[in-house]
Coordinates of C-alpha atoms in Angstrom, one line a residue:
M1 CA 0.8 -6.4 -54.1
L2 CA -0.7 -9.9 -54.2
S3 CA -0.7 -10.0 -58.0
C4 CA 2.9 -8.8 -58.2
W5 CA 4.0 -11.4 -55.7
T6 CA 2.2 -14.1 -57.7
L7 CA 3.9 -12.9 -60.9
D8 CA 7.3 -13.0 -59.2
A9 CA 6.6 -16.5 -57.9
D10 CA 5.5 -17.7 -61.3
I11 CA 8.8 -16.4 -62.8
V12 CA 10.8 -18.1 -60.1
I13 CA 9.0 -21.4 -60.8
Y14 CA 9.4 -21.0 -64.5
K15 CA 13.2 -20.4 -64.2
T16 CA 13.5 -23.4 -61.9
C17 CA 11.7 -25.6 -64.4
V18 CA 13.9 -24.4 -67.2
R19 CA 17.1 -25.1 -65.3
S20 CA 15.8 -28.5 -64.3
F21 CA 14.9 -29.3 -67.9
A22 CA 18.3 -28.1 -69.1
R23 CA 20.1 -30.3 -66.6
T24 CA 18.0 -33.3 -67.6
F25 CA 18.6 -32.6 -71.3
Q26 CA 22.3 -32.3 -70.8
R27 CA 22.4 -35.6 -68.9
F28 CA 20.5 -37.1 -71.8
L29 CA 22.9 -35.7 -74.4
R30 CA 26.1 -36.4 -72.5
P31 CA 26.2 -40.2 -73.3
I32 CA 25.2 -39.4 -76.9
D33 CA 28.0 -36.9 -77.3
T34 CA 30.4 -39.4 -75.7
C35 CA 29.3 -42.1 -78.2
I36 CA 29.7 -39.8 -81.1
F37 CA 33.2 -38.7 -79.9
R38 CA 34.3 -42.3 -79.4
A39 CA 33.0 -43.3 -82.9
R40 CA 34.8 -40.4 -84.5
T41 CA 38.0 -41.3 -82.6
R42 CA 37.7 -44.9 -83.6
R43 CA 37.2 -43.9 -87.2
K44 CA 40.2 -41.5 -87.2
L45 CA 42.4 -44.2 -85.6
L46 CA 41.3 -46.7 -88.2
E47 CA 42.1 -44.2 -91.0
F48 CA 45.4 -43.5 -89.4
D49 CA 46.3 -47.2 -89.1
M50 CA 45.4 -47.7 -92.7
A51 CA 47.5 -44.8 -93.8
S52 CA 50.4 -45.0 -91.4
S53 CA 51.8 -48.2 -93.0
E54 CA 52.1 -46.5 -96.4
C55 CA 53.5 -43.4 -94.9
C56 CA 56.4 -45.5 -93.7
E57 CA 57.0 -47.7 -96.7
N58 CA 60.4 -47.6 -98.4
P59 CA 62.2 -45.6 -95.7
P60 CA 65.3 -43.9 -97.1
V61 CA 68.8 -44.6 -95.9
L62 CA 69.6 -41.2 -94.4
N63 CA 72.9 -39.6 -95.2
A64 CA 74.0 -36.4 -93.5
S65 CA 76.6 -35.7 -96.2
S66 CA 74.3 -36.2 -99.2
G67 CA 73.6 -33.5 -101.7
D68 CA 75.6 -30.8 -103.5
G69 CA 74.5 -28.0 -101.1
S70 CA 75.6 -27.4 -97.5
V71 CA 74.2 -27.6 -94.0
V72 CA 73.8 -24.4 -91.9
E73 CA 73.4 -24.4 -88.2
S74 CA 70.4 -22.1 -88.0
I75 CA 67.9 -20.5 -90.3
G76 CA 65.0 -19.1 -88.2
G77 CA 66.2 -21.3 -85.3
L78 CA 66.4 -24.6 -87.3
K79 CA 69.3 -26.5 -88.7
A80 CA 68.9 -26.7 -92.5
Y81 CA 70.2 -28.0 -95.8
V82 CA 70.5 -25.2 -98.3
A83 CA 71.2 -25.1 -102.0
G84 CA 71.3 -22.5 -104.7
S85 CA 72.5 -18.9 -104.9
P86 CA 71.6 -16.4 -102.1
D87 CA 71.4 -13.9 -105.0
S88 CA 68.3 -15.7 -106.4
K89 CA 65.1 -13.6 -106.5
A90 CA 62.9 -16.3 -105.0
A91 CA 63.3 -18.9 -102.3
I92 CA 61.6 -22.2 -101.7
L93 CA 61.1 -24.2 -98.5
L94 CA 61.0 -28.0 -98.8
V95 CA 59.2 -29.6 -95.9
S96 CA 60.1 -33.2 -95.6
D97 CA 58.1 -36.3 -94.8
V98 CA 58.6 -38.0 -91.4
F99 CA 62.0 -39.2 -92.4
G100 CA 63.5 -35.8 -92.3
Y101 CA 65.9 -33.5 -94.1
E102 CA 68.8 -36.0 -94.5
A103 CA 66.9 -38.1 -97.1
P104 CA 69.2 -38.3 -100.2
N105 CA 66.3 -38.1 -102.7
L106 CA 64.9 -35.1 -101.0
R107 CA 68.3 -33.3 -101.1
K108 CA 68.7 -34.3 -104.7
L109 CA 65.4 -32.6 -105.4
A110 CA 66.5 -29.5 -103.5
D111 CA 69.6 -29.4 -105.7
K112 CA 67.5 -29.8 -108.9
T113 CA 65.2 -27.0 -107.7
A114 CA 68.2 -24.8 -107.0
A115 CA 69.5 -25.4 -110.5
A116 CA 66.2 -23.9 -111.8
G117 CA 67.2 -20.6 -110.2
F118 CA 65.9 -20.8 -106.6
Y119 CA 67.4 -20.6 -103.2
V120 CA 66.3 -23.7 -101.5
V121 CA 66.0 -24.4 -97.7
V122 CA 65.3 -27.8 -96.3
P123 CA 64.9 -27.4 -92.5
D124 CA 65.4 -30.1 -89.9
F125 CA 61.9 -29.8 -88.3
F126 CA 62.6 -33.0 -86.2
H127 CA 65.7 -31.7 -84.4
E128 CA 67.9 -34.7 -85.4
D129 CA 65.1 -37.1 -84.4
P130 CA 63.5 -38.3 -87.7
Y131 CA 61.1 -41.2 -87.6
V132 CA 62.9 -44.6 -87.5
P133 CA 60.3 -47.4 -87.9
D134 CA 62.1 -49.9 -85.7
N135 CA 62.7 -47.5 -82.8
I136 CA 59.3 -46.1 -82.0
P137 CA 55.6 -46.4 -83.0
L138 CA 54.6 -43.7 -85.5
K139 CA 51.7 -42.5 -83.3
T140 CA 54.2 -42.0 -80.4
W141 CA 56.7 -40.2 -82.6
L142 CA 54.0 -37.9 -84.0
G143 CA 53.1 -36.9 -80.5
N144 CA 56.5 -35.3 -80.3
H145 CA 56.6 -34.0 -83.9
G146 CA 53.1 -32.9 -84.8
T147 CA 52.4 -30.8 -87.8
N148 CA 51.1 -27.9 -85.6
K149 CA 54.6 -27.7 -84.1
G150 CA 56.1 -27.9 -87.5
F151 CA 54.0 -24.9 -88.7
E152 CA 55.0 -22.9 -85.6
E153 CA 58.7 -23.6 -86.3
A154 CA 58.2 -22.9 -90.0
K155 CA 57.0 -19.3 -89.5
P156 CA 60.3 -18.0 -88.2
V157 CA 62.2 -19.9 -90.9
V158 CA 60.1 -18.1 -93.6
E159 CA 60.7 -14.8 -91.9
A160 CA 64.4 -15.4 -91.7
V161 CA 64.4 -16.2 -95.4
K162 CA 62.4 -13.1 -96.3
S163 CA 64.9 -11.0 -94.3
K164 CA 67.6 -12.1 -96.8
G165 CA 65.8 -10.1 -99.4
F166 CA 64.0 -12.6 -101.6
S167 CA 61.1 -11.1 -103.4
A168 CA 58.9 -14.2 -103.3
I169 CA 58.7 -17.3 -101.1
G170 CA 57.2 -20.7 -101.9
A171 CA 57.0 -24.0 -100.1
A172 CA 56.6 -27.7 -101.0
G173 CA 55.6 -30.4 -98.6
F174 CA 55.8 -34.1 -98.8
C175 CA 53.3 -36.3 -96.8
W176 CA 53.7 -34.9 -93.3
G177 CA 55.2 -31.7 -94.7
A178 CA 52.1 -31.0 -96.9
K179 CA 50.1 -30.2 -93.8
V180 CA 52.8 -27.6 -92.8
V181 CA 52.5 -26.1 -96.3
A182 CA 48.7 -26.0 -96.0
E183 CA 49.1 -24.0 -92.8
L184 CA 51.6 -21.6 -94.4
A185 CA 49.3 -21.2 -97.4
K186 CA 46.4 -20.4 -95.1
S187 CA 48.3 -17.8 -93.1
G188 CA 49.5 -15.9 -96.2
A189 CA 53.2 -16.6 -95.3
I190 CA 54.0 -17.9 -98.8
K191 CA 53.0 -16.9 -102.3
A192 CA 52.9 -20.4 -103.8
G193 CA 52.8 -23.9 -102.5
V194 CA 52.9 -27.5 -103.7
M195 CA 51.6 -30.5 -101.8
L196 CA 53.0 -33.9 -102.8
H197 CA 51.1 -37.0 -101.6
P198 CA 49.7 -35.0 -98.7
S199 CA 48.9 -36.3 -95.2
F200 CA 46.6 -34.7 -92.6
V201 CA 45.3 -32.1 -95.0
T202 CA 41.5 -31.6 -94.7
V203 CA 38.8 -30.0 -96.8
D204 CA 38.6 -27.1 -94.4
D205 CA 42.3 -26.5 -95.0
I206 CA 41.8 -26.3 -98.7
K207 CA 38.8 -23.9 -98.2
A208 CA 41.1 -21.5 -96.4
I209 CA 44.0 -21.5 -98.8
K210 CA 45.4 -18.0 -99.7
A211 CA 48.4 -19.0 -101.9
H212 CA 48.6 -20.4 -105.4
L213 CA 48.5 -24.1 -104.8
A214 CA 49.4 -27.3 -106.7
I215 CA 48.5 -30.7 -105.4
L216 CA 50.3 -33.8 -106.8
G217 CA 48.5 -37.0 -105.7
A218 CA 49.0 -40.7 -106.2
E219 CA 46.5 -43.1 -107.6
I220 CA 47.4 -45.7 -104.9
D221 CA 47.1 -43.7 -101.7
K222 CA 45.0 -44.4 -98.6
T223 CA 46.2 -41.3 -96.9
S224 CA 44.9 -38.9 -99.5
P225 CA 43.0 -41.1 -102.0
P226 CA 42.1 -39.8 -105.4
E227 CA 38.5 -39.1 -104.4
L228 CA 39.7 -36.7 -101.7
V229 CA 42.3 -35.0 -104.0
K230 CA 39.5 -34.5 -106.5
Q231 CA 37.4 -32.9 -103.8
F232 CA 40.3 -30.6 -103.1
E233 CA 40.4 -29.7 -106.8
E234 CA 36.7 -28.8 -106.8
I235 CA 37.1 -26.5 -103.8
L236 CA 40.2 -24.8 -105.3
S237 CA 38.4 -24.2 -108.6
T238 CA 35.8 -22.0 -106.8
N239 CA 38.5 -19.8 -105.2
S240 CA 39.0 -16.9 -107.7
E241 CA 41.8 -15.4 -105.5
V242 CA 44.3 -18.2 -106.2
D243 CA 45.6 -20.2 -109.1
S244 CA 45.5 -24.0 -108.7
F245 CA 46.7 -27.2 -110.3
V246 CA 45.8 -30.7 -109.3
K247 CA 47.2 -33.9 -110.8
I248 CA 46.7 -37.5 -109.9
F249 CA 49.6 -39.7 -111.1
P250 CA 48.5 -43.1 -112.3
G251 CA 50.2 -46.3 -111.1
V252 CA 52.1 -44.7 -108.3
A253 CA 51.8 -45.0 -104.5
H254 CA 52.0 -42.6 -101.6
G255 CA 55.6 -41.3 -101.2
W256 CA 56.6 -41.9 -104.8
T257 CA 58.2 -38.5 -105.3
V258 CA 61.0 -38.8 -102.6
R259 CA 61.0 -42.5 -101.6
Y260 CA 61.7 -44.1 -105.0
D261 CA 64.5 -46.5 -105.8
V262 CA 67.0 -44.7 -107.9
K263 CA 67.9 -48.0 -109.7
D264 CA 64.3 -48.4 -110.8
E265 CA 64.1 -46.4 -114.0
A266 CA 60.3 -46.4 -114.2
A267 CA 60.0 -45.2 -110.6
A268 CA 62.6 -42.6 -111.1
S269 CA 60.9 -41.4 -114.2
K270 CA 57.6 -41.0 -112.5
A271 CA 59.2 -39.1 -109.7
A272 CA 61.0 -36.9 -112.2
E273 CA 57.7 -36.0 -113.8
A274 CA 56.3 -34.8 -110.4
H275 CA 59.5 -32.9 -109.8
K276 CA 59.1 -31.1 -113.1
D277 CA 55.6 -30.2 -112.3
M278 CA 56.6 -28.9 -108.9
I279 CA 59.4 -26.7 -110.2
G280 CA 57.3 -25.5 -113.1
W281 CA 54.7 -24.3 -110.6
F282 CA 57.2 -22.3 -108.7
V283 CA 58.7 -20.8 -111.9
K284 CA 55.2 -19.7 -112.9
H285 CA 54.3 -18.1 -109.7
L286 CA 57.6 -17.0 -108.0
K287 CA 59.7 -15.7 -110.9

């Protein structure tokens, strides 16, 4: 009996010591974890501050009546600009940058894509509240219009488009919209995707891609610099399940595909090259 009691007492003492050590160790780690979290947060904020200015350069003059297509009140719950024949075999979702679906250059690209034989949908993910630089800080605006919310709202849009009988669905995203396309491509909701001067897209996103993916990056881009885009390319090259294409355009800056000056022939020409690559990717994988 004595030996059993002694053994039980030893076990109790041992457990008490372990718990005491664990509490002490946690108290020791807590300030370290806090410092690491704060350092990471500061770094992310610095990266965001560096990138946010270029995300908002050359804001378009929005025009609700621009484009040759039409505006419908609801596709999957969102108002949208649509172009192309509903009898097309494939449909493409264009996911805008922070300036929204009324940007004339974006709608012009939707019309150009429709002319290649696609049904094109450009949803209003911001519910008539696109980013206006003079009205609100970008960080505050993004708090109301995060990419996670965009992805959740994109899913019923994709389902609504599929219900119309299209045999294949693709999606292209610009800046903010590229992250939404990444999520769609990870979920298997689309067959092919294109990211143009992406924002918020991470290495982990690229590792999880399940759709054929093209990435069109800019040489002058703090948001997704060429080094990061090349890293994306390396990761995609190891994914035998999907086809991929990565191109970095020399001499252009973030946003060049949809925020160019139409009167600037050189800028318009560089944008047109990216548009051709985007449409060609969808022709290859959706038709």
